[in-house]
Tab-separated table of C-alpha atoms in Angstrom:
chain	number	residue	atom	x	y	z
A	1	MET	CA	12.770	-14.458	-10.440
A	2	ALA	CA	9.743	-12.718	-8.939
A	3	GLY	CA	7.949	-15.910	-7.872
A	4	ASN	CA	4.408	-15.500	-6.654
A	5	VAL	CA	3.649	-11.837	-5.951
A	6	VAL	CA	0.222	-11.626	-4.310
A	7	VAL	CA	-1.850	-8.486	-3.700
A	8	VAL	CA	-4.729	-8.770	-1.221
A	9	GLY	CA	-7.424	-6.129	-1.724
A	10	ALA	CA	-8.772	-4.618	-4.958
A	11	GLY	CA	-9.433	-1.116	-3.684
A	12	PRO	CA	-7.452	1.959	-4.780
A	13	ALA	CA	-4.197	0.754	-3.174
A	14	GLY	CA	-4.363	-2.801	-4.479
A	15	ILE	CA	-5.389	-1.784	-7.999
A	16	ARG	CA	-2.608	0.790	-8.400
A	17	ALA	CA	-0.064	-1.626	-6.950
A	18	THR	CA	-1.162	-4.326	-9.372
A	19	GLU	CA	-0.957	-1.885	-12.282
A	20	ALA	CA	2.610	-0.854	-11.353
A	21	LEU	CA	3.710	-4.469	-10.881
A	22	VAL	CA	2.382	-5.427	-14.324
A	23	ARG	CA	4.233	-2.487	-15.898
A	24	SER	CA	7.466	-3.861	-14.443
A	25	GLY	CA	6.933	-7.263	-16.041
A	26	ILE	CA	5.591	-9.039	-12.931
A	27	HIS	CA	2.410	-11.099	-13.234
A	28	PRO	CA	0.776	-10.642	-9.815
A	29	ILE	CA	-2.172	-12.446	-8.286
A	30	LEU	CA	-4.889	-10.042	-7.120
A	31	ILE	CA	-7.286	-11.389	-4.464
A	32	ASP	CA	-10.437	-9.655	-3.254
A	33	GLU	CA	-13.511	-10.581	-1.221
A	34	ALA	CA	-15.883	-8.572	-3.394
A	35	ALA	CA	-17.281	-9.659	-6.733
A	36	ARG	CA	-15.968	-6.531	-8.496
A	37	VAL	CA	-13.025	-4.200	-7.956
A	38	GLY	CA	-13.237	-0.809	-6.248
A	39	GLY	CA	-12.944	-1.438	-2.531
A	40	GLN	CA	-15.278	0.302	-0.136
A	41	ILE	CA	-14.833	3.869	-1.376
A	42	TYR	CA	-15.368	2.945	-5.043
A	43	ARG	CA	-17.682	-0.011	-4.486
A	44	GLN	CA	-19.521	-0.760	-7.705
A	45	ALA	CA	-23.256	-0.638	-8.150
A	46	PRO	CA	-25.144	-3.886	-8.901
A	47	THR	CA	-25.138	-5.229	-12.438
A	48	GLY	CA	-27.955	-3.640	-14.393
A	49	ASN	CA	-28.027	-0.500	-12.249
A	50	HIS	CA	-28.842	2.568	-14.361
A	51	ARG	CA	-27.660	5.305	-11.993
A	52	LYS	CA	-24.839	7.415	-13.391
A	53	GLY	CA	-21.430	7.442	-11.773
A	54	GLU	CA	-21.886	11.068	-10.711
A	55	GLU	CA	-24.971	10.060	-8.729
A	56	ILE	CA	-23.092	7.316	-6.863
A	57	TYR	CA	-19.600	8.791	-6.407
A	58	GLY	CA	-20.222	12.527	-6.799
A	59	SER	CA	-17.067	14.477	-7.608
A	60	GLU	CA	-15.053	11.230	-7.438
A	61	ALA	CA	-16.892	9.602	-10.353
A	62	THR	CA	-13.950	9.988	-12.725
A	63	LYS	CA	-11.537	8.410	-10.242
A	64	ALA	CA	-13.972	5.584	-9.574
A	65	ALA	CA	-14.292	4.867	-13.291
A	66	ALA	CA	-10.493	4.839	-13.646
A	67	ILE	CA	-10.148	2.285	-10.836
A	68	HIS	CA	-12.956	0.135	-12.242
A	69	SER	CA	-11.469	0.058	-15.751
A	70	CYS	CA	-7.845	-0.426	-14.731
A	71	LEU	CA	-8.008	-4.196	-14.417
A	72	ASN	CA	-9.384	-4.652	-17.933
A	73	ALA	CA	-6.496	-2.600	-19.314
A	74	LEU	CA	-4.007	-5.071	-17.810
A	75	GLY	CA	-5.270	-7.862	-20.035
A	76	GLY	CA	-4.051	-11.310	-19.075
A	77	ASN	CA	-0.996	-10.028	-17.204
A	78	CYS	CA	-2.711	-10.342	-13.826
A	79	GLU	CA	-4.514	-13.274	-12.234
A	80	TYR	CA	-7.636	-11.787	-10.633
A	81	ARG	CA	-9.466	-13.806	-7.981
A	82	PRO	CA	-12.713	-12.134	-6.862
A	83	ARG	CA	-15.075	-13.506	-4.197
A	84	THR	CA	-12.061	-14.903	-2.342
A	85	LEU	CA	-11.436	-14.424	1.380
A	86	VAL	CA	-7.894	-14.591	2.773
A	87	TRP	CA	-8.552	-15.873	6.288
A	88	ASN	CA	-5.035	-16.767	7.443
A	89	VAL	CA	-1.359	-16.083	6.744
A	90	PHE	CA	1.191	-18.625	7.941
A	91	LYS	CA	4.788	-19.345	6.900
A	92	GLY	CA	4.612	-17.825	3.425
A	93	GLN	CA	1.221	-19.272	2.662
A	94	LEU	CA	-2.328	-17.907	2.487
A	95	ASP	CA	-5.442	-19.810	3.479
A	96	LEU	CA	-8.286	-18.913	1.126
A	97	MET	CA	-12.023	-19.494	1.092
A	98	THR	CA	-13.599	-19.385	-2.349
A	99	GLU	CA	-17.032	-20.200	-3.705
A	100	SER	CA	-15.818	-23.717	-4.465
A	101	GLY	CA	-14.133	-24.417	-1.129
A	102	HIS	CA	-10.841	-23.897	0.664
A	103	GLU	CA	-7.441	-23.451	-0.971
A	104	LYS	CA	-3.864	-22.681	-0.042
A	105	LEU	CA	-1.642	-20.260	-1.942
A	106	SER	CA	2.088	-19.774	-1.433
A	107	TYR	CA	3.666	-16.374	-1.976
A	108	ASP	CA	7.166	-14.970	-2.326
A	109	ARG	CA	6.036	-11.346	-1.890
A	110	LEU	CA	2.782	-10.300	-0.255
A	111	LEU	CA	1.229	-6.835	-0.499
A	112	ILE	CA	-1.648	-6.340	1.939
A	113	ALA	CA	-4.121	-3.608	0.964
A	114	THR	CA	-7.197	-4.581	2.946
A	115	GLY	CA	-8.382	-1.059	3.785
A	116	ALA	CA	-10.252	-0.006	6.907
A	117	PHE	CA	-13.419	-0.637	8.841
A	118	ASP	CA	-15.785	1.677	10.708
A	119	ARG	CA	-14.653	2.552	14.211
A	120	VAL	CA	-17.549	1.810	16.545
A	121	ILE	CA	-18.077	3.454	19.925
A	122	PRO	CA	-21.006	1.926	21.821
A	123	PHE	CA	-23.939	4.097	22.845
A	124	PRO	CA	-27.369	3.204	24.219
A	125	GLY	CA	-29.464	1.611	21.496
A	126	TRP	CA	-26.641	0.931	19.043
A	127	THR	CA	-27.551	-2.786	18.828
A	128	LEU	CA	-31.195	-2.167	17.852
A	129	PRO	CA	-32.337	-3.406	14.423
A	130	GLY	CA	-32.010	-0.469	12.053
A	131	VAL	CA	-28.679	0.827	13.355
A	132	PHE	CA	-25.857	0.508	10.813
A	133	THR	CA	-22.322	1.786	10.523
A	134	LEU	CA	-21.772	4.612	8.047
A	135	GLY	CA	-19.788	2.184	5.922
A	136	GLY	CA	-22.720	-0.224	5.999
A	137	ALA	CA	-25.007	2.603	4.924
A	138	GLN	CA	-22.654	3.240	1.993
A	139	ILE	CA	-22.672	-0.428	0.991
A	140	ALA	CA	-26.475	-0.450	0.962
A	141	LEU	CA	-26.539	2.597	-1.292
A	142	LYS	CA	-23.714	1.700	-3.682
A	143	ALA	CA	-23.881	-2.075	-3.935
A	144	GLN	CA	-27.615	-2.636	-3.366
A	145	ASP	CA	-29.074	0.693	-4.533
A	146	VAL	CA	-31.183	1.149	-1.391
A	147	ALA	CA	-31.153	3.395	1.676
A	148	ILE	CA	-31.017	1.875	5.165
A	149	GLY	CA	-34.409	3.404	6.041
A	150	ARG	CA	-37.178	5.790	5.057
A	151	LYS	CA	-36.131	8.387	7.648
A	152	VAL	CA	-32.391	8.184	8.261
A	153	ALA	CA	-30.350	9.877	11.016
A	154	LEU	CA	-26.569	9.963	10.552
A	155	VAL	CA	-24.124	10.258	13.464
A	156	GLY	CA	-20.355	10.336	13.522
A	157	ALA	CA	-16.947	11.857	14.052
A	158	GLY	CA	-14.956	12.080	10.855
A	159	PRO	CA	-15.071	13.106	7.199
A	160	LEU	CA	-17.110	10.015	6.313
A	161	LEU	CA	-20.155	11.602	8.005
A	162	PRO	CA	-20.734	14.530	5.580
A	163	LEU	CA	-19.723	12.320	2.653
A	164	VAL	CA	-22.363	9.680	3.398
A	165	ALA	CA	-24.945	12.382	4.134
A	166	SER	CA	-24.340	14.018	0.759
A	167	GLN	CA	-24.430	10.658	-1.042
A	168	TYR	CA	-27.757	9.776	0.554
A	169	LEU	CA	-29.260	13.161	-0.219
A	170	ASN	CA	-28.055	13.107	-3.814
A	171	ALA	CA	-29.643	9.675	-4.194
A	172	GLY	CA	-32.990	11.040	-3.024
A	173	ALA	CA	-32.986	9.481	0.459
A	174	ASN	CA	-34.682	11.230	3.396
A	175	VAL	CA	-31.999	12.266	5.900
A	176	THR	CA	-33.638	13.733	9.005
A	177	VAL	CA	-30.520	14.971	10.856
A	178	VAL	CA	-26.715	14.880	10.663
A	179	ILE	CA	-25.088	14.753	14.106
A	180	ASP	CA	-21.353	15.468	14.408
A	181	VAL	CA	-20.105	14.632	17.914
A	182	THR	CA	-16.990	16.786	17.490
A	183	PRO	CA	-17.060	20.587	17.979
A	184	PHE	CA	-17.366	22.988	15.055
A	185	PHE	CA	-14.533	25.220	16.279
A	186	ALA	CA	-12.112	22.283	15.931
A	187	LYS	CA	-12.686	22.427	12.167
A	188	LEU	CA	-11.919	26.139	12.081
A	189	ARG	CA	-8.689	25.686	14.035
A	190	ALA	CA	-7.574	22.849	11.762
A	191	LEU	CA	-8.410	24.638	8.513
A	192	PRO	CA	-4.960	26.251	7.966
A	193	ARG	CA	-3.279	22.838	8.092
A	194	MET	CA	-5.804	21.294	5.727
A	195	LEU	CA	-5.360	24.090	3.181
A	196	VAL	CA	-2.084	22.461	2.151
A	197	ILE	CA	-4.366	20.608	-0.300
A	198	PRO	CA	-7.115	23.142	-1.154
A	199	ARG	CA	-9.087	20.813	-3.444
A	200	MET	CA	-9.646	18.419	-0.536
A	201	VAL	CA	-11.044	21.264	1.557
A	202	LEU	CA	-13.313	22.293	-1.315
A	203	ARG	CA	-14.487	18.714	-1.685
A	204	GLY	CA	-15.446	18.603	1.990
A	205	ALA	CA	-17.179	21.971	1.666
A	206	SER	CA	-19.219	20.615	-1.252
A	207	TYR	CA	-20.558	17.806	0.968
A	208	LEU	CA	-21.662	20.349	3.570
A	209	ALA	CA	-23.242	22.466	0.816
A	210	VAL	CA	-25.413	19.503	-0.222
A	211	ILE	CA	-26.591	19.086	3.384
A	212	ARG	CA	-27.435	22.786	3.659
A	213	ARG	CA	-29.158	22.840	0.260
A	214	HIS	CA	-31.510	20.080	1.421
A	215	ARG	CA	-32.102	21.960	4.682
A	216	VAL	CA	-31.106	19.021	6.841
A	217	PRO	CA	-30.330	19.997	10.463
A	218	MET	CA	-26.596	19.761	11.189
A	219	VAL	CA	-25.638	19.401	14.859
A	220	TYR	CA	-22.058	19.877	16.129
A	221	GLY	CA	-20.530	18.910	19.459
A	222	ALA	CA	-23.365	16.554	20.430
A	223	ARG	CA	-23.024	14.131	23.313
A	224	ALA	CA	-25.131	11.543	25.148
A	225	ILE	CA	-26.312	9.941	21.893
A	226	ARG	CA	-29.202	7.527	22.427
A	227	VAL	CA	-31.270	5.573	19.934
A	228	GLN	CA	-34.909	5.269	21.009
A	229	GLY	CA	-37.004	2.181	20.361
A	230	THR	CA	-37.897	-1.295	21.580
A	231	ARG	CA	-37.930	-3.687	18.631
A	232	GLY	CA	-36.385	-1.255	16.198
A	233	VAL	CA	-35.317	2.348	15.721
A	234	GLU	CA	-38.020	4.914	16.498
A	235	GLY	CA	-35.937	8.035	17.076
A	236	ILE	CA	-32.638	9.436	18.275
A	237	THR	CA	-31.815	11.877	21.083
A	238	TRP	CA	-28.716	13.870	21.921
A	239	VAL	CA	-27.522	16.675	24.160
A	240	THR	CA	-26.202	19.775	22.410
A	241	SER	CA	-22.953	21.520	23.303
A	242	GLY	CA	-25.158	24.097	25.072
A	243	GLY	CA	-26.781	21.408	27.219
A	244	LYS	CA	-30.157	21.239	25.470
A	245	LEU	CA	-31.873	17.939	24.712
A	246	GLY	CA	-32.517	17.250	21.031
A	247	ARG	CA	-34.739	14.562	19.534
A	248	ILE	CA	-35.912	13.581	16.066
A	249	ASP	CA	-37.966	10.712	14.689
A	250	CYS	CA	-36.233	8.215	12.416
A	251	ASP	CA	-36.425	4.540	11.512
A	252	ALA	CA	-32.722	3.974	10.793
A	253	VAL	CA	-29.405	5.283	12.082
A	254	GLY	CA	-25.971	5.256	10.447
A	255	ALA	CA	-23.187	5.792	12.978
A	256	SER	CA	-19.419	5.431	13.198
A	257	PHE	CA	-16.629	7.465	14.698
A	258	GLY	CA	-13.709	7.430	12.319
A	259	LEU	CA	-12.052	4.366	10.840
A	260	ARG	CA	-9.910	1.542	12.142
A	261	SER	CA	-7.298	-0.145	9.994
A	262	GLU	CA	-7.807	-3.775	8.990
A	263	THR	CA	-4.574	-5.141	10.476
A	264	GLN	CA	-5.384	-8.799	11.133
A	265	LEU	CA	-3.500	-10.229	8.141
A	266	ALA	CA	-0.418	-8.125	8.900
A	267	ASP	CA	-0.571	-9.439	12.475
A	268	LEU	CA	-0.828	-13.068	11.349
A	269	ALA	CA	2.054	-12.483	8.920
A	270	GLY	CA	4.246	-11.578	11.916
A	271	CYS	CA	4.609	-7.832	11.377
A	272	ASP	CA	5.712	-5.658	14.299
A	273	PHE	CA	3.194	-3.086	15.566
A	274	LEU	CA	3.467	0.422	17.007
A	275	HIS	CA	0.824	2.497	18.783
A	276	ASP	CA	-0.447	5.578	16.944
A	277	SER	CA	-1.410	8.093	19.606
A	278	THR	CA	-3.398	10.246	17.166
A	279	LEU	CA	-5.535	7.440	15.744
A	280	ARG	CA	-5.564	5.692	19.159
A	281	GLN	CA	-4.907	2.274	17.657
A	282	TRP	CA	-2.047	-0.127	16.990
A	283	LEU	CA	-0.703	-0.157	13.432
A	284	PRO	CA	1.886	-2.309	11.663
A	285	ARG	CA	5.336	-0.756	11.663
A	286	GLN	CA	6.337	0.175	8.121
A	287	THR	CA	8.609	2.421	6.113
A	288	ASN	CA	7.378	5.170	3.806
A	289	ALA	CA	7.824	2.690	0.960
A	290	GLY	CA	5.459	0.149	2.542
A	291	ARG	CA	8.070	-2.316	3.783
A	292	THR	CA	7.306	-4.039	7.084
A	293	SER	CA	9.428	-5.846	9.668
A	294	VAL	CA	8.829	-9.051	7.659
A	295	GLN	CA	11.027	-9.057	4.573
A	296	SER	CA	8.430	-10.501	2.190
A	297	VAL	CA	5.406	-8.496	3.403
A	298	TYR	CA	4.396	-4.990	2.282
A	299	LEU	CA	1.477	-2.701	3.162
A	300	ALA	CA	-0.446	0.045	1.375
A	301	GLY	CA	-3.598	2.048	1.944
A	302	ASP	CA	-5.803	2.391	4.991
A	303	CYS	CA	-4.785	-0.980	6.437
A	304	CYS	CA	-1.620	0.667	7.753
A	305	GLY	CA	-3.024	4.085	8.718
A	306	ILE	CA	-6.001	6.139	7.637
A	307	GLY	CA	-5.259	8.323	4.628
A	308	GLY	CA	-8.170	8.016	2.213
A	309	ALA	CA	-8.486	6.918	-1.406
A	310	ASP	CA	-6.014	9.377	-2.944
A	311	VAL	CA	-3.296	8.387	-0.474
A	312	ALA	CA	-4.112	4.714	-0.980
A	313	GLU	CA	-3.523	4.977	-4.738
A	314	LEU	CA	-0.128	6.601	-4.166
A	315	GLN	CA	0.883	4.145	-1.466
A	316	GLY	CA	-0.118	1.189	-3.610
A	317	GLU	CA	2.097	2.336	-6.450
A	318	ARG	CA	4.955	3.169	-4.051
A	319	ALA	CA	4.772	-0.272	-2.400
A	320	ALA	CA	4.893	-1.893	-5.835
A	321	TYR	CA	8.118	0.014	-6.510
A	322	ALA	CA	9.525	-1.308	-3.227
A	323	ILE	CA	8.759	-4.865	-4.341
A	324	GLN	CA	10.444	-4.187	-7.684
A	325	GLU	CA	13.525	-2.750	-5.956
A	326	ASP	CA	13.764	-5.729	-3.618
A	327	LEU	CA	13.541	-8.079	-6.606
A	328	GLY	CA	16.337	-6.195	-8.378
A	329	LEU	CA	14.075	-4.669	-11.014
A	330	PRO	CA	14.460	-1.063	-12.244
A	331	VAL	CA	12.015	1.621	-11.105
A	332	ASP	CA	11.129	5.090	-12.344
A	333	ALA	CA	13.104	7.262	-9.891
A	334	ARG	CA	11.339	10.489	-10.927
A	335	ARG	CA	7.904	8.977	-10.472
A	336	LYS	CA	8.922	7.517	-7.119
A	337	ALA	CA	10.181	10.921	-5.919
A	338	PHE	CA	6.959	12.573	-7.077
A	339	ILE	CA	4.856	10.067	-5.136
A	340	GLU	CA	6.906	10.613	-1.992
A	341	ARG	CA	6.448	14.395	-2.245
A	342	ARG	CA	2.708	13.962	-2.688
A	343	LEU	CA	2.492	11.621	0.283
A	344	ARG	CA	4.289	14.151	2.496
A	345	ARG	CA	1.717	16.799	1.539
A	346	PHE	CA	-1.153	14.429	2.270
A	347	ALA	CA	0.423	13.612	5.636
A	348	ARG	CA	0.245	17.312	6.567
A	349	PHE	CA	-3.365	17.448	5.385
A	350	ARG	CA	-4.206	14.328	7.376
A	351	ASP	CA	-2.739	15.907	10.495
A	352	GLY	CA	-5.154	18.801	10.045
A	353	LEU	CA	-8.042	16.416	9.443
A	354	GLU	CA	-7.375	14.546	12.679
A	355	ARG	CA	-7.377	17.875	14.514
A	356	ALA	CA	-10.688	18.760	12.868
A	357	TYR	CA	-12.234	15.521	14.114
A	358	PRO	CA	-10.656	14.801	17.531
A	359	PHE	CA	-11.466	11.517	19.238
A	360	PRO	CA	-14.841	11.930	21.038
A	361	HIS	CA	-13.777	10.927	24.549
A	362	HIS	CA	-17.105	12.121	25.921
A	363	LEU	CA	-18.990	9.284	24.224
A	364	ILE	CA	-17.055	6.758	26.319
A	365	ASP	CA	-17.697	8.797	29.462
A	366	ASP	CA	-21.438	9.037	28.690
A	367	LEU	CA	-22.028	5.267	28.645
A	368	ASP	CA	-24.370	3.785	31.229
A	369	ASP	CA	-23.971	0.344	32.795
A	370	GLU	CA	-26.589	-1.279	30.570
A	371	THR	CA	-24.863	-0.291	27.320
A	372	ILE	CA	-23.685	-3.327	25.348
A	373	VAL	CA	-19.931	-3.164	24.670
A	374	CYS	CA	-19.444	-6.527	22.901
A	375	ARG	CA	-22.448	-7.205	20.676
A	376	CYS	CA	-21.402	-10.724	19.664
A	377	GLU	CA	-21.193	-11.970	23.262
A	378	GLY	CA	-23.830	-9.645	24.754
A	379	ILE	CA	-21.499	-8.114	27.354
A	380	ASN	CA	-22.441	-4.768	28.873
A	381	LEU	CA	-20.427	-2.144	30.709
A	382	ALA	CA	-21.658	-3.246	34.148
A	383	GLU	CA	-20.190	-6.727	33.597
A	384	LEU	CA	-16.838	-5.247	32.628
A	385	ARG	CA	-16.829	-2.956	35.662
A	386	THR	CA	-17.562	-5.898	37.977
A	387	LEU	CA	-14.909	-8.059	36.350
A	388	TYR	CA	-12.304	-5.299	36.567
A	389	ALA	CA	-13.018	-4.761	40.257
A	390	LYS	CA	-12.399	-8.476	40.899
A	391	ALA	CA	-9.492	-9.329	38.588
A	392	HIS	CA	-7.870	-6.040	37.419
A	393	PRO	CA	-6.915	-7.376	33.965
A	394	PRO	CA	-3.865	-5.352	32.844
A	395	GLU	CA	-4.523	-5.457	29.085
A	396	VAL	CA	-7.183	-6.398	26.554
A	397	ASN	CA	-6.060	-9.969	25.876
A	398	ARG	CA	-6.493	-10.783	29.560
A	399	LEU	CA	-9.823	-8.927	29.522
A	400	LYS	CA	-10.829	-11.080	26.554
A	401	ALA	CA	-9.893	-14.295	28.375
A	402	LEU	CA	-11.906	-13.347	31.464
A	403	SER	CA	-14.947	-11.689	29.866
A	404	ARG	CA	-15.186	-13.086	26.279
A	405	VAL	CA	-14.992	-9.564	24.814
A	406	GLY	CA	-13.676	-10.050	21.284
A	407	LEU	CA	-14.371	-13.787	21.132
A	408	GLY	CA	-17.432	-13.539	18.887
A	409	ARG	CA	-17.980	-13.607	15.140
A	410	CYS	CA	-16.334	-10.234	14.552
A	411	GLN	CA	-13.090	-11.324	16.282
A	412	GLY	CA	-12.973	-7.958	18.064
A	413	ARG	CA	-13.118	-5.911	14.862
A	414	VAL	CA	-16.122	-4.025	16.259
A	415	CYS	CA	-15.532	-3.996	20.009
A	416	SER	CA	-11.769	-4.200	20.654
A	417	LEU	CA	-10.953	-0.486	20.396
A	418	ALA	CA	-13.888	0.454	22.629
A	419	ALA	CA	-12.878	-2.259	25.117
A	420	ALA	CA	-9.332	-0.864	25.192
A	421	GLU	CA	-10.669	2.646	25.838
A	422	LEU	CA	-12.865	1.398	28.681
A	423	LEU	CA	-10.017	-0.629	30.182
A	424	ALA	CA	-7.816	2.473	30.141
A	425	ARG	CA	-10.493	4.407	32.022
A	426	LEU	CA	-11.174	1.646	34.542
A	427	GLY	CA	-7.460	1.291	35.239
A	428	GLY	CA	-6.578	4.975	35.040
A	429	HIS	CA	-3.809	4.341	32.514
A	430	SER	CA	-3.050	5.287	28.897
A	431	ILE	CA	-4.813	3.719	25.942
A	432	GLU	CA	-1.440	2.387	24.766
A	433	SER	CA	-1.089	0.442	28.025
A	434	SER	CA	-4.332	-1.389	27.257
A	435	GLY	CA	-2.477	-3.204	24.471
A	436	ARG	CA	-4.143	-4.753	21.429
A	437	LEU	CA	-6.005	-7.952	20.754
A	438	ARG	CA	-3.729	-10.451	19.066
A	439	GLY	CA	-4.933	-11.604	15.665
A	440	GLN	CA	-6.392	-15.095	15.410
A	441	PRO	CA	-7.369	-17.084	12.323
A	442	PRO	CA	-9.855	-17.162	10.785
A	443	VAL	CA	-9.975	-13.371	10.582
A	444	LYS	CA	-13.634	-13.650	9.488
A	445	PRO	CA	-16.193	-16.458	9.768
A	446	ILE	CA	-15.616	-19.276	7.292
A	447	PHE	CA	-17.506	-22.342	6.099
A	448	LEU	CA	-16.291	-25.702	7.368
């Protein structure tokens, strides 16, 4: 008997996992915070929106449509619960918050596919009204059909930067500058590795072509990013790789520096974690099939390592096969082998992508004492320096106890990685030695 098989997250990984589970005869429960399926990458436009899919998703419009329509094709063989937050996992049971109140749901098998969140590195002015993450800028465009400002500057370190820039430009928004804080030559060096999947390289090139076609300035290797303004965004400045000061007027900024996996539910479920030195973050330990150290818990998609939408779809299906195998159900061996081959190719591509967008250490080094590190608690770098000089906290949980970093509404989702980087610098040790903030329920604010 399968019992309750629950999938958390209706993005590419969760949808493909649900589809595979239904094909095997399992009737899973699919839970998602959003009102409609798609996840962040394929977030659906508001009801009544008349923009075509190509205008919202570009070259990925066909894939987005396939994800959006998949659930309808499953008929009544899946219990879909939208607008539902899973805020805790404890002893084989989920705590849920729905529009009608709080519920509990037991599971026999749990597949977590909660995706990723923007990685934030503080810089002067990042807490001003009008500064958003790149993911937030995407949400505004896709789910609300608006831009974050009339004159938008975009800053980042990762493939999300040119993607968001191209989406904004295609939608008719005014993008004043695109600032990549990683060097251009890193992309050239990484290109041979990324060519293992040529279509992905061409896709990235198409985003850059849109930026060039609209004659938007593209800056590489920038440092010392600063947002100018008092009550809101008035402009942004940077220092070029050649040491020159750049400035441009804008009334909104979208900024993030890669992605961080949403690992809180895996942590609360008791999964073991390992440090990923490339991504510079702690990730749940898992097999290639999505199995974790907890027998009943499985992972797929960006919540267990950043791979993107195509990888998430494959991992979701592969994790569903693992659940079927563990329940004694037959699986398609040829399809499983094909998925594993594809995932190995994507892993090589991802290695090249990480080399193309190396972690921007210089942004941490450029911070001044007044820069806010923890926005929720209003803690700046000077306070952390003073605290470290007095107490020498050895890892981030002790830093949290002494300083309140990570104790606010975001539960450290925004500030914890930056705090770990700063702690490593203050102590002169590795980022791995800084440890990770332990997950605490509720993983997001809830109504009482």
